[in-house]
PDB file of C-alpha atoms in Angstrom:
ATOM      1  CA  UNK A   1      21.869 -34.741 -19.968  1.00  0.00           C
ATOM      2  CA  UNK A   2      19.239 -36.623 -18.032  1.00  0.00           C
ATOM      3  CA  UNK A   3      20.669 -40.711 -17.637  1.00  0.00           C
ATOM      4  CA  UNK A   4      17.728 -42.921 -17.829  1.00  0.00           C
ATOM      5  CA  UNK A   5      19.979 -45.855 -17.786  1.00  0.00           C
ATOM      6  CA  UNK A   6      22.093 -44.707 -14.388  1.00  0.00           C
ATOM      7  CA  UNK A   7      18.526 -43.589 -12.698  1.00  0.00           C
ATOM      8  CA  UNK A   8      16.307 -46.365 -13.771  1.00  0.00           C
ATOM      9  CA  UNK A   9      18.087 -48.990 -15.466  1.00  0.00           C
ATOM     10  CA  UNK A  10      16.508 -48.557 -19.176  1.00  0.00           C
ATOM     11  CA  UNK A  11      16.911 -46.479 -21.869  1.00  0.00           C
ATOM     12  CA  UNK A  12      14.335 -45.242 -24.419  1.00  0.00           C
ATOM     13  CA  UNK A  13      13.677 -45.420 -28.089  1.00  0.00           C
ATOM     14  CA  UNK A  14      15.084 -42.298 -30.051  1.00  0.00           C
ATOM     15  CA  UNK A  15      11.422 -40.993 -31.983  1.00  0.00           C
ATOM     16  CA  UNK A  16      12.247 -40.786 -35.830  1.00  0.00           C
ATOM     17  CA  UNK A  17       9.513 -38.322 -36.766  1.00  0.00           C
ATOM     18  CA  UNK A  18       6.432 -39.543 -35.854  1.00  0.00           C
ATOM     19  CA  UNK A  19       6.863 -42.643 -34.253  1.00  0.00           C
ATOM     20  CA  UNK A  20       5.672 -42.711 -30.789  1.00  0.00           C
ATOM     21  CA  UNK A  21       3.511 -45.109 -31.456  1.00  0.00           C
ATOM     22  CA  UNK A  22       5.684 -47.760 -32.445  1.00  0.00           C
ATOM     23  CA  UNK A  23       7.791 -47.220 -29.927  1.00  0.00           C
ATOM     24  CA  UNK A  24       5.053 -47.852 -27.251  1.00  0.00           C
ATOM     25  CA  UNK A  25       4.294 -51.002 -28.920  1.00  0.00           C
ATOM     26  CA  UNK A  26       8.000 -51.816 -29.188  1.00  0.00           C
ATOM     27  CA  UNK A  27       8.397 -51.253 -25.554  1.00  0.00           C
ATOM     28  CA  UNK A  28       4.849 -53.438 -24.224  1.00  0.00           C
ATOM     29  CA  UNK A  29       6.407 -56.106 -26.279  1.00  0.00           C
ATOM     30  CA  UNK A  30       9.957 -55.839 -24.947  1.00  0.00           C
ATOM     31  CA  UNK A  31       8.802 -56.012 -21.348  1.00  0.00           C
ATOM     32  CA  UNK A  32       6.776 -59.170 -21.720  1.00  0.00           C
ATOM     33  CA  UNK A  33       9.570 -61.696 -20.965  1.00  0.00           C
ATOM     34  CA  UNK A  34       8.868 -64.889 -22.549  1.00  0.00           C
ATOM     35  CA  UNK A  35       7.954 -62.971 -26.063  1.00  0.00           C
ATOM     36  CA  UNK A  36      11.448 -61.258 -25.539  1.00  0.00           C
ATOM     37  CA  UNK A  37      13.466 -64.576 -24.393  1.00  0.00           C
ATOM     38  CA  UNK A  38      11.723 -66.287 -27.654  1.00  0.00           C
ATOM     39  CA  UNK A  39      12.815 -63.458 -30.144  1.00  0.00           C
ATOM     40  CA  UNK A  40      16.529 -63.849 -28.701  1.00  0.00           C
ATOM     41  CA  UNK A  41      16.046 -67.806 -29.960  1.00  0.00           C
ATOM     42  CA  UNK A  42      14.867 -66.958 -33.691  1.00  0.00           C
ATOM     43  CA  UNK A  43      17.085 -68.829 -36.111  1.00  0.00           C
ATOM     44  CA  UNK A  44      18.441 -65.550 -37.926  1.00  0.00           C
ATOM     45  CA  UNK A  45      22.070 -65.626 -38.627  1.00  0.00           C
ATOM     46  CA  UNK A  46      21.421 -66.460 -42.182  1.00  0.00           C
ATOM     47  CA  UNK A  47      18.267 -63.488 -42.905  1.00  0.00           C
ATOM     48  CA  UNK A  48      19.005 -60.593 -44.855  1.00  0.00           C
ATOM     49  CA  UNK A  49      20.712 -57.067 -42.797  1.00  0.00           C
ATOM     50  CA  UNK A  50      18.295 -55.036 -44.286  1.00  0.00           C
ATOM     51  CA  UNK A  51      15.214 -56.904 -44.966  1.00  0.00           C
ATOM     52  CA  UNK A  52      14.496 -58.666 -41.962  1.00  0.00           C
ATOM     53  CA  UNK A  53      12.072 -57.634 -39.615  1.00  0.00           C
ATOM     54  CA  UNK A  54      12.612 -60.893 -36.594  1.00  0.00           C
ATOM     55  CA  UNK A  55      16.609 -60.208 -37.187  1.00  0.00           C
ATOM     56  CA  UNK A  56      15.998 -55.751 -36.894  1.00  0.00           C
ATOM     57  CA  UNK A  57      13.706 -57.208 -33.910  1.00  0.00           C
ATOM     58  CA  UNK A  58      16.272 -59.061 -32.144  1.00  0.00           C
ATOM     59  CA  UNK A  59      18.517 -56.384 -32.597  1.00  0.00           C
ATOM     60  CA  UNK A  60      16.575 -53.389 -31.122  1.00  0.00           C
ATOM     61  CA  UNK A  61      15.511 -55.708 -28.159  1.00  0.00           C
ATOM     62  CA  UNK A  62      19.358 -56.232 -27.476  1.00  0.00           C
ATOM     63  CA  UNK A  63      20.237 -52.826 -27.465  1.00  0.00           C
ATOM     64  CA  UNK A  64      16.846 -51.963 -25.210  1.00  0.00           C
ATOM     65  CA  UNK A  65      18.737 -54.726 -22.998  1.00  0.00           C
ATOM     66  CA  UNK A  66      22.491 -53.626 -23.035  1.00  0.00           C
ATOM     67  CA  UNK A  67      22.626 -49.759 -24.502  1.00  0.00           C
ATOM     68  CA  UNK A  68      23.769 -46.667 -22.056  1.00  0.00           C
ATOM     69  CA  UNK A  69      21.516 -44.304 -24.500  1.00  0.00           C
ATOM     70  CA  UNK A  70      18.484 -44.155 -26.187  1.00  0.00           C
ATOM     71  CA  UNK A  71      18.066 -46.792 -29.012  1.00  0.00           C
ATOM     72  CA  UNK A  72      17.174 -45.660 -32.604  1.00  0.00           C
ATOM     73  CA  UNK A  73      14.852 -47.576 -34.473  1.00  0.00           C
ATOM     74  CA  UNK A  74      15.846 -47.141 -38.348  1.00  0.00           C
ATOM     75  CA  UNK A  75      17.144 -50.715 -39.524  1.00  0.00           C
ATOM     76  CA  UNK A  76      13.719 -51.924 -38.107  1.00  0.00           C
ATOM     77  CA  UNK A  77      11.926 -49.788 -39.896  1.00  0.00           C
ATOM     78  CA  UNK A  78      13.919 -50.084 -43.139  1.00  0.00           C
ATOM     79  CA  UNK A  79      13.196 -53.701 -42.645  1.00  0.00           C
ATOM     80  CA  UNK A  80       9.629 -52.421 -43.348  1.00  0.00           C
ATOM     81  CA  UNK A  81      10.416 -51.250 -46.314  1.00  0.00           C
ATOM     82  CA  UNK A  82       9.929 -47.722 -44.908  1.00  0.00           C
ATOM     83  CA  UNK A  83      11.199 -44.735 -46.663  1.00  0.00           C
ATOM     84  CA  UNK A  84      12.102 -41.565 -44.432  1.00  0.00           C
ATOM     85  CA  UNK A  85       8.500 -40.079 -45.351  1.00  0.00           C
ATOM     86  CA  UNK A  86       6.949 -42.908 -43.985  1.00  0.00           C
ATOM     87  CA  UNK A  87       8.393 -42.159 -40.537  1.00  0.00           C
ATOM     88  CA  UNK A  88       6.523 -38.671 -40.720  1.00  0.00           C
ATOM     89  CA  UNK A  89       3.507 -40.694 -40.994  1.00  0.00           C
ATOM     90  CA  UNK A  90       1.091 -41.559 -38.439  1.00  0.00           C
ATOM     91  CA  UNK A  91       0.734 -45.505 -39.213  1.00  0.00           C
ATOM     92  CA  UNK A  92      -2.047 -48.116 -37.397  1.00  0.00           C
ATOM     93  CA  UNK A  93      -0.510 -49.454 -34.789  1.00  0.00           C
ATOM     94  CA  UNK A  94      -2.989 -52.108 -35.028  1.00  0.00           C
ATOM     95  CA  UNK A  95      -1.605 -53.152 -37.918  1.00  0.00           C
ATOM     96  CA  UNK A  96       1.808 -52.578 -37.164  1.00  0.00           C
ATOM     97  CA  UNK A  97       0.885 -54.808 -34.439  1.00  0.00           C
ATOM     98  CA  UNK A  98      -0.265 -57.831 -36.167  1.00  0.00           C
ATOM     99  CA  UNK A  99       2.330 -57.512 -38.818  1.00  0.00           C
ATOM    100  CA  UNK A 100       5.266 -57.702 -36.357  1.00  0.00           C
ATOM    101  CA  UNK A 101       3.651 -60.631 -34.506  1.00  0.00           C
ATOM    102  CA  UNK A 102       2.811 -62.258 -37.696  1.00  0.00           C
ATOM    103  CA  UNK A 103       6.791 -62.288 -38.981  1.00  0.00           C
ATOM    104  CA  UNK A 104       7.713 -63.624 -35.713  1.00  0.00           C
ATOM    105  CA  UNK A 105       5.105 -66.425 -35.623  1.00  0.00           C
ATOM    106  CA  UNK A 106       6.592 -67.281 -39.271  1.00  0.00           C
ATOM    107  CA  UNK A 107      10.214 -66.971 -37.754  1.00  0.00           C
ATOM    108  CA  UNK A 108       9.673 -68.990 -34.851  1.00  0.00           C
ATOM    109  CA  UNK A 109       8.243 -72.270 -36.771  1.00  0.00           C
ATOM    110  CA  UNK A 110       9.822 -75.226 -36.591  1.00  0.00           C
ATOM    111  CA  UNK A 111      12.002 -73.971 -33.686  1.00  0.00           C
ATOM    112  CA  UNK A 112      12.366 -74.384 -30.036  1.00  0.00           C
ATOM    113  CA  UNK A 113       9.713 -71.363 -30.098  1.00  0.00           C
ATOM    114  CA  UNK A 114       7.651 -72.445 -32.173  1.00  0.00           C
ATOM    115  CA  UNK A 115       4.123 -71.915 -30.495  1.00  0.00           C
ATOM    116  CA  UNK A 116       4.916 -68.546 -28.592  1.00  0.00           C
ATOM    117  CA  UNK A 117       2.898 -65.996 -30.045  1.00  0.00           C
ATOM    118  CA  UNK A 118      -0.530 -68.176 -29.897  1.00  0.00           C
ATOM    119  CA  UNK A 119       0.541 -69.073 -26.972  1.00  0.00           C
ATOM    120  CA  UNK A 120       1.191 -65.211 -25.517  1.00  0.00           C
ATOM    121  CA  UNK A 121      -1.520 -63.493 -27.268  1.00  0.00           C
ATOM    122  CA  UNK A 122      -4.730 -65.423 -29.404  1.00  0.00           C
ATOM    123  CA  UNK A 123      -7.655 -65.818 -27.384  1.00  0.00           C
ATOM    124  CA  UNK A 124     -11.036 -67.215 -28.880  1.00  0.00           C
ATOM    125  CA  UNK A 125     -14.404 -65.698 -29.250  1.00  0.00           C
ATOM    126  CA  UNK A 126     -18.330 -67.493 -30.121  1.00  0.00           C
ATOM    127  CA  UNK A 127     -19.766 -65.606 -32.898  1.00  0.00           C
ATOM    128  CA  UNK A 128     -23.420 -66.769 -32.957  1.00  0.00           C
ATOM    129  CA  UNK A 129     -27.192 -65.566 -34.231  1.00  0.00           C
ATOM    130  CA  UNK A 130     -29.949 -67.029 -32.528  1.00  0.00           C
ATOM    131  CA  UNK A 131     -33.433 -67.283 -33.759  1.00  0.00           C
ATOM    132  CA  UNK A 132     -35.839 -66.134 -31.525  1.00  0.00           C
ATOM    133  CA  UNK A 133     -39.463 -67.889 -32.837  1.00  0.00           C
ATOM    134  CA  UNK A 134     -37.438 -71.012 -33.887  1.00  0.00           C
ATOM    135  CA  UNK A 135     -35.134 -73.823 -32.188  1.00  0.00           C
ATOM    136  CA  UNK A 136     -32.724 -73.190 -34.913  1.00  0.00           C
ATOM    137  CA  UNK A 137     -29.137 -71.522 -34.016  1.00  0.00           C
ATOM    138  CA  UNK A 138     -25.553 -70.652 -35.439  1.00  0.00           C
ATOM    139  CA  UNK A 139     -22.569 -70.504 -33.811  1.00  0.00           C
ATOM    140  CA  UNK A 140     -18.405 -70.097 -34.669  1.00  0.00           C
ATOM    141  CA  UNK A 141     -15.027 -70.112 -32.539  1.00  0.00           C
ATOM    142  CA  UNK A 142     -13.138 -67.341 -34.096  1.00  0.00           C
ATOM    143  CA  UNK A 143      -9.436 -67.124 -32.782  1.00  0.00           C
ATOM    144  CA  UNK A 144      -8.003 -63.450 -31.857  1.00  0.00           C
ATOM    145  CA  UNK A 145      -4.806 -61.170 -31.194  1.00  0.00           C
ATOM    146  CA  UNK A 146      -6.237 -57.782 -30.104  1.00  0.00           C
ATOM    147  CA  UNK A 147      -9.439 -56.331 -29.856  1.00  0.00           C
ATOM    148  CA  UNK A 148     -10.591 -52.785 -31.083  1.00  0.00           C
ATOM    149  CA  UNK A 149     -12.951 -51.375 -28.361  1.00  0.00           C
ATOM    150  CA  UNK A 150     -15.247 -48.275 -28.799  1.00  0.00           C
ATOM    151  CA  UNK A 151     -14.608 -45.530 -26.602  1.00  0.00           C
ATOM    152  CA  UNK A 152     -16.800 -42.280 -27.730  1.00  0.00           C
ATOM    153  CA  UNK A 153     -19.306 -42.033 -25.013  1.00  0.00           C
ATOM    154  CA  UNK A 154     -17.844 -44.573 -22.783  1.00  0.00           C
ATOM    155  CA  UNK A 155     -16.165 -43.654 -19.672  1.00  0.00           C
ATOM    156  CA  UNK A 156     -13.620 -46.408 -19.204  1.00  0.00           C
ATOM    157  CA  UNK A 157     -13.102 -50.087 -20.544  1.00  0.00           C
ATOM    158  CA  UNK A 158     -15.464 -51.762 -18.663  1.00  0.00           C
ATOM    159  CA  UNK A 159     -18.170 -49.927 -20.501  1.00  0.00           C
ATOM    160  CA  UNK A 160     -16.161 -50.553 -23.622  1.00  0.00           C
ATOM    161  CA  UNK A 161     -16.453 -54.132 -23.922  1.00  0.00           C
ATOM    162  CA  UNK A 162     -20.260 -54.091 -22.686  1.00  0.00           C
ATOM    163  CA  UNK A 163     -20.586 -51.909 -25.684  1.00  0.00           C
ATOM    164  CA  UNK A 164     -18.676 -55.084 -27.708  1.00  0.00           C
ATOM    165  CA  UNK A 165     -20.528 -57.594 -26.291  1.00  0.00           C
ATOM    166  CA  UNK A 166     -24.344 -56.140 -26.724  1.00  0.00           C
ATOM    167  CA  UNK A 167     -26.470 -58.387 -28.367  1.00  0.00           C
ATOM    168  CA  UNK A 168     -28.041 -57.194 -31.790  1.00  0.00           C
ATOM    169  CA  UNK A 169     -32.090 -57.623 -32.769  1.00  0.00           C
ATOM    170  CA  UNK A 170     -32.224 -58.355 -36.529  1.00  0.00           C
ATOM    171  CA  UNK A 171     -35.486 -57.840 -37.630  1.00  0.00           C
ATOM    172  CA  UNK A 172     -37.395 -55.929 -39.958  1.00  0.00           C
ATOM    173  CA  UNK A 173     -35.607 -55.581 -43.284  1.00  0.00           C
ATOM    174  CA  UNK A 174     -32.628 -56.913 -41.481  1.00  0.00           C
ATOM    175  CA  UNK A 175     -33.783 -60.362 -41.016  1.00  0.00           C
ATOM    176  CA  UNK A 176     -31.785 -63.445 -41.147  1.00  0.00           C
ATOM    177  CA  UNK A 177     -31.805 -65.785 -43.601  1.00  0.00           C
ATOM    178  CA  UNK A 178     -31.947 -69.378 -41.373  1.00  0.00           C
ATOM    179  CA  UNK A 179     -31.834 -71.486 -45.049  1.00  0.00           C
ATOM    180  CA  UNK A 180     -34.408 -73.352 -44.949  1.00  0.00           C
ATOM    181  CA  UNK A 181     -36.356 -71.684 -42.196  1.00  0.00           C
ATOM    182  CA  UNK A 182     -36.799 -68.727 -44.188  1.00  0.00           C
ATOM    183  CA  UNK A 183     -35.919 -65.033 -42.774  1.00  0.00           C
ATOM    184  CA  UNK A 184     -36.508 -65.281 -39.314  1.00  0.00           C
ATOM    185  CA  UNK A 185     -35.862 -62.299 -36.041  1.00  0.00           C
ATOM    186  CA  UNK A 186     -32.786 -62.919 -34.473  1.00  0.00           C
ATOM    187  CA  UNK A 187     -30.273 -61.838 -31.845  1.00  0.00           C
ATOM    188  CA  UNK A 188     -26.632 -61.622 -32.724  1.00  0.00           C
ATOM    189  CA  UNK A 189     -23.725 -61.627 -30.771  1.00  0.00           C
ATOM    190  CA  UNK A 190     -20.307 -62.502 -29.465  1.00  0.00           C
ATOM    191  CA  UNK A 191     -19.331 -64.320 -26.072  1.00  0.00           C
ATOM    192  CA  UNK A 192     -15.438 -64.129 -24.945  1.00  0.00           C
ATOM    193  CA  UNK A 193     -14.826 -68.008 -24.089  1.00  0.00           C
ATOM    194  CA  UNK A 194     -11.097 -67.324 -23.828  1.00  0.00           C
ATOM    195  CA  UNK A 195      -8.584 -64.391 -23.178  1.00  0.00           C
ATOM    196  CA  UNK A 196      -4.569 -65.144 -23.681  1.00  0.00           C
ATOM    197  CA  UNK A 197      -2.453 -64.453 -20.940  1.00  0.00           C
ATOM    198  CA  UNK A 198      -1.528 -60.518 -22.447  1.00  0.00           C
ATOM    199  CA  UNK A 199      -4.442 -59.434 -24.214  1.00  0.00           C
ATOM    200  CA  UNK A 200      -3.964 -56.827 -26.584  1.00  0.00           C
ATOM    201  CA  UNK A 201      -6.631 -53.864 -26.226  1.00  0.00           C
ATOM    202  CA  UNK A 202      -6.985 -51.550 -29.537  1.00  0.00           C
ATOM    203  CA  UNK A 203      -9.137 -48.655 -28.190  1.00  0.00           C
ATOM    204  CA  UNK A 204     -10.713 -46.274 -31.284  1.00  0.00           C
ATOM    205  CA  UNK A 205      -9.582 -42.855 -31.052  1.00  0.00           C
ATOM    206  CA  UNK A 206     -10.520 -41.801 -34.316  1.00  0.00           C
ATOM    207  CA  UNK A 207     -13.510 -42.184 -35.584  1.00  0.00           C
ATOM    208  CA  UNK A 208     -14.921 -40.750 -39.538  1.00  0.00           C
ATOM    209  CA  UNK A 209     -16.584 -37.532 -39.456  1.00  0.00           C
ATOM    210  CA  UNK A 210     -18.821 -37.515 -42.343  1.00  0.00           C
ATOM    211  CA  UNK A 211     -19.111 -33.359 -42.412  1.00  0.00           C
ATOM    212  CA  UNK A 212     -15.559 -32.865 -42.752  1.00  0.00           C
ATOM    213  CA  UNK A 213     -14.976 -36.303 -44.870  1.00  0.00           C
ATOM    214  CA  UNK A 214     -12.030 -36.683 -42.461  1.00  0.00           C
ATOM    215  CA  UNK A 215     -10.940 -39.025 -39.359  1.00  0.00           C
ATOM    216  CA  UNK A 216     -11.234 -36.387 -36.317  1.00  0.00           C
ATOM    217  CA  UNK A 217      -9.285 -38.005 -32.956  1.00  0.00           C
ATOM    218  CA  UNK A 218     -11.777 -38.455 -29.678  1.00  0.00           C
ATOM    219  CA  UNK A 219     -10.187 -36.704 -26.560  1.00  0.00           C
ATOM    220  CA  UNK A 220     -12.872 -37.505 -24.158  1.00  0.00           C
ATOM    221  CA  UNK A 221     -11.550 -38.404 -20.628  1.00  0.00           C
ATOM    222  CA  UNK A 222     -11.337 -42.363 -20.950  1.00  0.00           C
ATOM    223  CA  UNK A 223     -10.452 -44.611 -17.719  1.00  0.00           C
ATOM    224  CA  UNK A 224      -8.160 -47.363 -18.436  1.00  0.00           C
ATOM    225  CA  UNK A 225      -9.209 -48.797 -14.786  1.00  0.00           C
ATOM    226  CA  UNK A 226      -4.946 -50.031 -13.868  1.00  0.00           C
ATOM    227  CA  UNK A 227      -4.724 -52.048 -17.348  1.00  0.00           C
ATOM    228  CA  UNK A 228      -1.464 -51.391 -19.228  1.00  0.00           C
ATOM    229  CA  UNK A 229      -3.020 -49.860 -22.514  1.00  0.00           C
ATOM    230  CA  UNK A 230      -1.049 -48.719 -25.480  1.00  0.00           C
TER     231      UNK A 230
END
């Protein structure tokens, strides 16, 4: 009986099963306004009802926009190619992530949008190894959308991305093979030399337990420090 829409101006998505998940993605994307004003200009009056995922986009964004009541999600997931199961299932939202951004990104080329989602969300990391006894280094840009961080044993995300950013020692049997220099000590690494203006933070709550061959979910108290996480 509760109106969102008279107390706060929005509405919420309706969960299907076991989608909370998506829905917090849905709703980090639907509040960044450019992404939103760019999915509006997609090109889709000729896609497919069912099968298409920037048209099932558009149309939950709209109703997140306009609706009195909660908005159901089931024409975007059937543009998935979900079954009802499927909904019961706890997905990666990681992936679910780059999959939605991905369609768009396709969508959007050779439009007046075209551009948005690099824009919005790729940033670009150095991925180098540097010999330590010789003058000899390597070193490569790598372009990304999100970032998984570990969080077992960290207390909040500044700790997080030290953790991602500690430089390795390969030495030992571990070694690295500089071509002609032979195998050589090293340190490996990565250094951040851009973020994108929303900068998409995948934090690991599961991790593989190897005594009950199964992924067990961390609940440790984790500090996301005033960053909007999903």
């Amino acid at each position: 009986a509760w109106d969102s829409k008279k107390l706060t101006g929005f509405v919420g998505l309706t969960n299907q099963g076991a989608t909370c998940y998506m829905n917090s993605l849905l709703q980090t994307l639907y509040f960044t306004s450019e992404l939103r004003r760019a999915v509006y200009k997609m090109p889709t009056e000729h896609d497919d009802p069912v099968k298409s995922i920037p048209l099932a986009l558009q149309r939950v964004f709209y109703e997140l926009q306009f609706s009195e009541k909660s908005v159901g999600t089931k024409k975007l997931t059937r543009s998935f190619g979900w079954e009802t199961f499927d909904t019961f299932m706890q997905h990666d939202v990681q992936e679910l992530c780059r999959v939605l951004l991905d369609n768009l990104e396709t969508k959007m080329k050779s439009t007046t949008v075209e551009g948005c989602i690099p824009r919005l969300y790729e940033g670009k990391m150095i991925s180098y190894i540097k010999c330590k006894s010789i003058d000899y280094e390597s070193r490569r840009v790598e372009p990304f959308y999100d970032i998984q961080l570990n969080i077992k044993g960290k207390k909040d995300i500044y700790e997080s991305f030290k953790d991602y950013v500690t430089v390795e020692t390969l030495e030992g049997d571990n070694k690295y093979d500089a071509g002609k220099y032979g195998l050589q000590e090293a340190q490996k690494g990565v250094i951040f030399e851009a973020f994108p203006p929303m900068l998409h933070l995948h934090l690991m709550r599961f991790m593989y337990d190897p005594h009950t061959d199964s992924n067990i979910k961390i609940n440790d108290r984790y500090a996301n420090n005033s960053l909007a996480l999903i």
